Amino acid sequence: MATLHELVLPRPDDFHVHFREGTVLADVVRHTVLQFGRALVMPNLKDPVTTASKAIVYRQAIREVLPEGSDFTPLMTLYLTDTTTPEDIAEAKKAGVVAVKWYPAGATTLSDHGVSDWRQMDAVCEALAAEEMLLLIHGEVTDPQIDIFERETRFVRDILVALRQRHPNLRMVLEHITTKDSVDFIHEYGHQNLGATITAQHLLNNRNHMLVGGIKPHFYCLPILKTETDRCALLEAATSGDSRFFLGTDSAPHAQSAKENACGCAGCFTGYAALELYATAFESVGKLDKLANFAARFGADYYGLPYNKGEVVLKRESWALPETLPFGATLIRPYHTVSGQLNWKCFQA
Ligand code: DOR
Ligand code: ZN
């Protein structure tokens, strides 16, 4: 087959990104804006985005760092806590917030204010369904007895099954799935109210990449990388043309010093080369033709949003990934492929 040199994609959406705040915000946002028309912005700030008014302030801060003339749209989320009320949900809806993020307390970075008991979420879930807002799920149990590599599977089988029975009309996204089990679960139970995002790092890496030949902190994220069997199942799902699987990078920047540390933070900064990374994964199984729907249509359909106007172009071009990128007063070491190279480069059409 002839080698493809250029791939034109409809301008895509990132349905899961961490922009952070303050002095680093502009340095993070600028990468996403170059590739995506919209991004769903996670609310796990130091002071989490728990109310409509905080979401409005955060959205404004993001808009202020957009490049001149940009029509990029930040889609806002609310951070669910034990004290979130149905009134909070109604107000968020009025403010244009599209979804609520459920972090089980203690599951991941800045999740301490998350939900301590999911059985107490009924009133909020009913309000979300009534307002036609989505529930976004960090799907890991937090019981210290449960092995870190089992936490997603246990969550899906023990909690998600029950939650879906209680709220069949609530539209949910199981975020950043990492296991064959989760893929099977979506195939088994997925109907219009259950979708899943998949990150680039979980399509490209397994846990050996992180742990064999020295520990590689820049591959460490949560949910943690799993086995090669899991990676292959995710790649098969992402490239299958099944509209329940769509793009969410979970690009999650941390200062280099916070990751290369005795207690390193979870999160991979992939946003600077997101489409190139997904293209690399899709090309590895000869499925580049499936990238446009995964990146630009399935997520928008699931969220009930119109497609973006415009296009982006991926050109076959080898480049060495940068060692560091600016991050406010500090630096980030961005996520690297194993080779430190990419063979695609994204341009605005
Ligand atoms: O690796 C992760 N980093 N997983 C998450 O769920 C949160 C994120 C972050 O905010 O750094
Ligand atoms: Zn995330």
Coordinates of C-alpha atoms and ligand atoms in Angstrom, one line a residue:
M1 CA 0.0 0.0 0.0
A2 CA 1.3 3.5 -0.8
T3 CA 2.5 5.5 2.1
L4 CA 0.2 8.2 3.2
H5 CA 1.9 11.6 3.5
E6 CA -0.9 13.8 4.6
L7 CA -4.1 13.3 6.5
V8 CA -6.7 16.0 6.7
L9 CA -9.0 15.8 9.7
P10 CA -12.1 17.7 10.7
R11 CA -11.0 20.0 13.6
P12 CA -11.2 17.7 16.6
D13 CA -12.3 17.9 20.3
D14 CA -10.4 16.9 23.4
F15 CA -13.1 15.6 25.8
H16 CA -10.8 15.4 28.8
V17 CA -8.0 17.8 29.5
H18 CA -6.3 19.4 32.5
F19 CA -5.4 23.1 31.9
R20 CA -4.4 24.0 35.5
E21 CA -4.5 27.6 36.5
G22 CA -2.5 30.8 37.4
T23 CA 0.9 31.4 35.9
V24 CA 1.0 28.1 34.0
L25 CA -2.4 28.4 32.3
A26 CA -1.3 30.1 29.1
D27 CA 1.6 27.7 28.7
V28 CA -0.8 24.7 28.8
V29 CA -3.7 26.1 26.9
R30 CA -1.7 27.2 23.9
H31 CA -0.9 23.7 22.8
T32 CA -4.5 22.4 22.9
V33 CA -5.7 25.5 21.0
L34 CA -3.4 24.6 18.1
Q35 CA -5.0 21.2 17.5
F36 CA -8.6 21.3 18.9
G37 CA -11.7 23.3 18.4
R38 CA -13.0 22.6 21.9
A39 CA -11.8 20.9 25.1
L40 CA -13.6 19.6 28.1
V41 CA -11.7 21.2 31.0
M42 CA -11.3 19.2 34.2
P43 CA -12.2 20.9 37.5
N44 CA -9.6 19.5 39.8
L45 CA -7.9 22.8 40.6
K46 CA -6.3 23.4 44.1
D47 CA -9.5 25.1 44.9
P48 CA -11.8 22.8 42.9
V49 CA -14.5 24.1 40.6
T50 CA -17.4 23.2 42.7
T51 CA -20.0 25.9 41.8
A52 CA -21.3 27.6 38.7
S53 CA -19.7 30.9 39.8
K54 CA -16.2 29.2 40.0
A55 CA -16.8 27.6 36.6
I56 CA -17.6 31.1 35.1
V57 CA -14.4 32.6 36.7
Y58 CA -12.3 29.7 35.4
R59 CA -13.8 29.9 31.9
Q60 CA -13.0 33.6 31.8
A61 CA -9.4 33.0 32.9
I62 CA -9.0 30.4 30.1
R63 CA -10.6 32.8 27.5
E64 CA -8.1 35.5 28.6
V65 CA -5.1 33.5 27.6
L66 CA -6.4 32.4 24.2
P67 CA -4.4 33.7 21.3
E68 CA -5.8 36.8 19.5
G69 CA -8.7 35.9 17.2
S70 CA -9.0 32.3 18.5
D71 CA -12.5 30.7 18.3
F72 CA -11.5 27.9 20.7
T73 CA -14.3 26.9 23.1
P74 CA -13.5 25.7 26.6
L75 CA -16.3 23.3 27.8
M76 CA -16.6 23.5 31.6
T77 CA -17.1 20.8 34.2
L78 CA -18.1 20.9 37.9
Y79 CA -16.3 19.0 40.6
L80 CA -18.7 16.7 42.6
T81 CA -18.3 16.8 46.4
D82 CA -20.3 15.2 49.2
T83 CA -22.1 18.5 49.6
T84 CA -23.1 19.2 45.9
T85 CA -26.8 19.8 45.7
P86 CA -29.4 19.5 42.9
E87 CA -29.6 23.3 43.0
D88 CA -25.8 23.5 42.3
I89 CA -26.4 21.3 39.3
A90 CA -29.3 23.5 38.0
E91 CA -27.1 26.6 38.4
A92 CA -24.2 25.0 36.6
K93 CA -26.5 24.1 33.7
K94 CA -27.6 27.8 33.5
A95 CA -23.9 28.8 33.4
G96 CA -23.3 26.6 30.4
V97 CA -21.4 23.8 32.4
V98 CA -21.9 20.6 30.4
A99 CA -20.9 17.9 32.8
V100 CA -19.9 16.9 36.4
K101 CA -16.8 15.1 37.3
W102 CA -16.9 12.4 39.9
Y103 CA -13.6 11.7 41.6
P104 CA -13.9 9.0 44.3
A105 CA -12.1 10.8 47.2
G106 CA -8.4 10.0 47.2
A107 CA -8.4 8.3 43.8
T108 CA -6.0 10.6 42.0
T109 CA -4.3 14.0 41.8
L110 CA -6.4 16.7 43.7
S111 CA -9.3 14.4 44.4
D112 CA -9.3 14.9 48.2
H113 CA -12.5 16.9 48.0
G114 CA -14.2 14.1 45.9
V115 CA -17.1 11.9 46.8
S116 CA -16.6 9.7 49.9
D117 CA -19.7 7.5 49.3
W118 CA -21.2 7.0 45.9
R119 CA -24.5 5.8 47.5
Q120 CA -25.1 9.4 48.6
M121 CA -25.1 10.7 45.0
D122 CA -28.7 9.8 44.1
A123 CA -30.2 13.3 44.3
V124 CA -27.4 14.8 42.2
C125 CA -27.6 12.0 39.7
E126 CA -31.3 12.6 39.3
A127 CA -30.7 16.3 38.8
L128 CA -28.0 15.6 36.2
A129 CA -30.4 13.4 34.2
A130 CA -33.2 16.0 34.5
E131 CA -30.8 18.7 33.2
E132 CA -29.4 16.5 30.5
M133 CA -25.9 16.9 31.8
L134 CA -23.3 14.1 31.8
L135 CA -21.6 12.4 34.7
L136 CA -17.9 11.9 34.0
I137 CA -16.3 9.1 36.0
H138 CA -12.8 8.5 37.3
G139 CA -13.4 4.8 37.6
E140 CA -11.1 3.5 40.3
V141 CA -11.9 2.2 43.8
T142 CA -9.9 3.7 46.6
D143 CA -9.8 0.9 49.1
P144 CA -6.2 0.6 50.2
Q145 CA -6.6 -3.2 50.3
I146 CA -7.2 -3.3 46.5
D147 CA -4.2 -3.6 44.3
I148 CA -3.5 -0.5 42.1
F149 CA -3.7 -2.6 38.9
E150 CA -7.1 -4.0 39.9
R151 CA -8.8 -0.7 40.9
E152 CA -10.5 0.1 37.7
T153 CA -11.9 -3.4 37.2
R154 CA -13.2 -3.5 40.7
F155 CA -14.8 -0.1 40.2
V156 CA -16.5 -1.2 37.0
R157 CA -17.8 -4.5 38.3
D158 CA -18.7 -3.4 41.9
I159 CA -19.8 0.2 41.6
L160 CA -20.6 1.2 38.0
V161 CA -22.9 -1.7 37.4
A162 CA -25.0 -0.7 40.5
L163 CA -24.9 3.0 39.7
R164 CA -26.2 2.4 36.2
Q165 CA -29.0 0.3 37.6
R166 CA -30.0 3.1 39.9
H167 CA -29.8 5.8 37.2
P168 CA -30.5 4.2 33.8
N169 CA -31.4 7.6 32.3
L170 CA -28.1 9.3 33.3
R171 CA -25.6 9.7 30.5
M172 CA -22.1 8.7 31.7
V173 CA -18.6 8.7 30.5
L174 CA -16.1 6.2 31.9
E175 CA -13.0 8.4 31.6
H176 CA -9.6 7.3 30.4
I177 CA -10.3 3.5 30.4
T178 CA -7.2 1.4 30.7
T179 CA -8.3 -2.3 30.7
K180 CA -9.7 -5.0 28.5
D181 CA -12.3 -5.4 31.2
S182 CA -13.5 -1.9 30.7
V183 CA -13.7 -2.3 26.9
D184 CA -15.7 -5.5 27.4
F185 CA -18.0 -3.8 29.9
I186 CA -18.8 -1.0 27.4
H187 CA -19.4 -3.6 24.7
E188 CA -21.6 -5.6 27.1
Y189 CA -23.7 -2.8 28.7
G190 CA -23.0 0.2 26.5
H191 CA -26.0 1.8 24.9
Q192 CA -26.5 5.5 24.4
N193 CA -25.9 6.3 28.0
L194 CA -22.4 4.9 28.4
G195 CA -19.3 6.0 26.6
A196 CA -15.6 6.0 27.3
T197 CA -12.6 8.2 26.5
I198 CA -9.2 6.7 25.7
T199 CA -5.9 8.5 26.1
A200 CA -2.9 8.3 23.7
Q201 CA -0.6 7.0 26.4
H202 CA -2.8 4.1 27.1
L203 CA -2.9 3.2 23.4
L204 CA 0.9 3.5 23.0
N205 CA 2.3 2.0 26.3
N206 CA 2.0 -0.8 28.7
R207 CA 3.4 -1.0 32.2
N208 CA 6.6 -2.5 31.1
H209 CA 7.4 0.8 29.3
M210 CA 7.1 2.4 32.8
L211 CA 8.9 -0.1 34.9
V212 CA 11.4 -2.2 33.0
G213 CA 15.0 -1.0 32.6
G214 CA 14.5 1.8 35.2
I215 CA 11.4 3.6 36.5
K216 CA 10.1 6.2 34.0
P217 CA 8.1 8.7 35.9
H218 CA 6.7 10.4 32.8
F219 CA 4.7 7.3 32.0
Y220 CA 3.1 7.4 35.4
C221 CA -0.5 8.4 35.3
L222 CA -3.8 7.3 36.9
P223 CA -5.4 4.9 36.1
I224 CA -1.9 3.4 35.8
L225 CA -0.7 1.8 32.6
K226 CA -1.8 -1.9 32.4
T227 CA -0.7 -5.0 30.5
E228 CA 0.0 -5.4 26.8
T229 CA -3.3 -7.4 26.5
D230 CA -5.1 -4.4 27.9
R231 CA -3.3 -2.0 25.6
C232 CA -4.2 -4.1 22.5
A233 CA -7.9 -4.2 23.6
L234 CA -8.0 -0.4 24.0
L235 CA -6.3 0.0 20.5
E236 CA -8.8 -2.3 19.0
A237 CA -11.7 -0.4 20.6
A238 CA -10.4 3.0 19.6
T239 CA -9.9 2.0 16.0
S240 CA -13.0 -0.2 15.7
G241 CA -15.4 2.6 14.5
D242 CA -17.6 2.0 17.6
S243 CA -18.9 5.5 18.5
R244 CA -19.0 4.8 22.2
F245 CA -15.2 5.2 22.3
F246 CA -13.8 8.7 21.7
L247 CA -10.8 11.0 22.2
G248 CA -9.9 12.4 25.6
T249 CA -6.2 13.0 26.2
D250 CA -6.2 13.4 30.0
S251 CA -3.2 15.6 29.2
A252 CA -2.1 16.4 32.8
P253 CA 0.9 18.7 33.2
H254 CA 3.1 18.7 36.3
A255 CA 6.3 20.6 36.8
Q256 CA 9.3 18.4 35.9
S257 CA 10.5 18.5 39.6
A258 CA 7.1 17.3 40.8
K259 CA 7.3 14.2 38.6
E260 CA 11.1 13.4 38.9
N261 CA 10.7 13.2 42.7
A262 CA 10.7 10.7 45.5
C263 CA 6.9 10.9 45.5
G264 CA 6.2 11.8 41.8
C265 CA 2.8 13.1 40.7
A266 CA 0.5 11.2 38.3
G267 CA -0.1 12.7 34.9
C268 CA 1.3 12.7 31.4
F269 CA 1.6 15.9 29.4
T270 CA 0.5 14.8 26.0
G271 CA -1.4 17.9 24.9
Y272 CA 1.6 19.4 23.0
A273 CA 1.4 16.5 20.4
A274 CA -1.9 14.9 21.1
L275 CA -3.1 14.2 17.5
E276 CA 0.4 13.1 16.4
L277 CA 0.4 10.6 19.3
Y278 CA -3.1 9.3 18.4
A279 CA -2.1 9.1 14.7
T280 CA 1.0 7.0 15.6
A281 CA -1.2 4.6 17.6
F282 CA -3.8 4.3 14.9
E283 CA -1.2 3.9 12.2
S284 CA 0.5 1.0 14.1
V285 CA -2.6 -1.1 13.3
G286 CA -3.2 0.3 9.9
K287 CA -6.4 2.2 11.0
L288 CA -5.6 5.9 10.3
D289 CA -8.9 6.0 8.4
K290 CA -10.7 5.6 11.7
L291 CA -9.0 8.6 13.4
A292 CA -11.4 11.3 12.1
N293 CA -14.5 9.9 13.7
F294 CA -12.7 9.0 16.9
A295 CA -11.2 12.5 17.2
A296 CA -13.8 14.8 15.7
R297 CA -17.3 13.2 15.6
F298 CA -18.0 10.5 18.1
G299 CA -17.4 12.7 21.2
A300 CA -19.4 15.6 19.8
D301 CA -22.3 13.2 19.0
Y302 CA -22.2 11.8 22.5
Y303 CA -22.3 15.3 24.0
G304 CA -25.0 16.5 21.6
L305 CA -22.7 19.2 20.1
P306 CA -22.4 20.3 16.5
Y307 CA -19.1 19.4 14.8
N308 CA -16.4 22.1 14.7
K309 CA -15.8 24.1 11.6
G310 CA -12.5 23.8 9.9
E311 CA -9.8 21.2 9.6
V312 CA -6.3 20.3 10.8
V313 CA -3.6 18.6 8.7
L314 CA -1.3 15.9 9.8
K315 CA 1.8 15.7 7.7
R316 CA 4.3 12.9 7.7
E317 CA 7.4 14.6 9.1
S318 CA 9.9 13.2 11.6
W319 CA 10.7 15.4 14.6
A320 CA 12.5 14.9 17.9
L321 CA 10.3 15.6 20.9
P322 CA 11.4 18.5 23.1
E323 CA 13.2 17.7 26.3
T324 CA 11.3 20.5 28.2
L325 CA 8.6 23.1 27.6
P326 CA 7.9 26.3 29.5
F327 CA 5.5 25.9 32.4
G328 CA 5.1 29.3 34.2
A329 CA 8.3 29.9 36.1
T330 CA 9.3 26.2 35.8
L331 CA 9.5 23.6 33.1
I332 CA 7.6 20.5 32.1
R333 CA 9.1 17.4 30.7
P334 CA 6.5 16.4 28.2
Y335 CA 5.4 12.8 27.6
H336 CA 7.8 11.1 25.1
T337 CA 7.3 8.1 22.9
V338 CA 9.8 5.4 23.5
S339 CA 11.8 6.5 20.5
G340 CA 11.7 10.1 21.5
Q341 CA 10.5 10.8 17.9
L342 CA 7.2 11.3 16.1
N343 CA 6.6 10.8 12.4
W344 CA 3.5 13.0 12.2
K345 CA 3.2 16.8 12.7
C346 CA 0.0 18.6 13.1
F347 CA -0.7 21.9 11.2
Q348 CA -3.7 24.2 11.1
A349 CA -5.5 23.8 7.7
Ligands
DOR1 O1 -2.7 10.9 35.9 C1 -3.6 11.6 36.2 N1 -3.4 12.9 36.4 N2 -4.9 11.1 36.4 C2 -5.9 11.9 36.9 O2 -6.9 11.4 37.0 C3 -5.6 13.3 37.3 C4 -4.5 13.8 36.5 C5 -4.0 15.2 37.1 O3 -4.8 16.0 37.4 O4 -2.8 15.3 37.2
ZN2 ZN -7.9 13.6 34.1

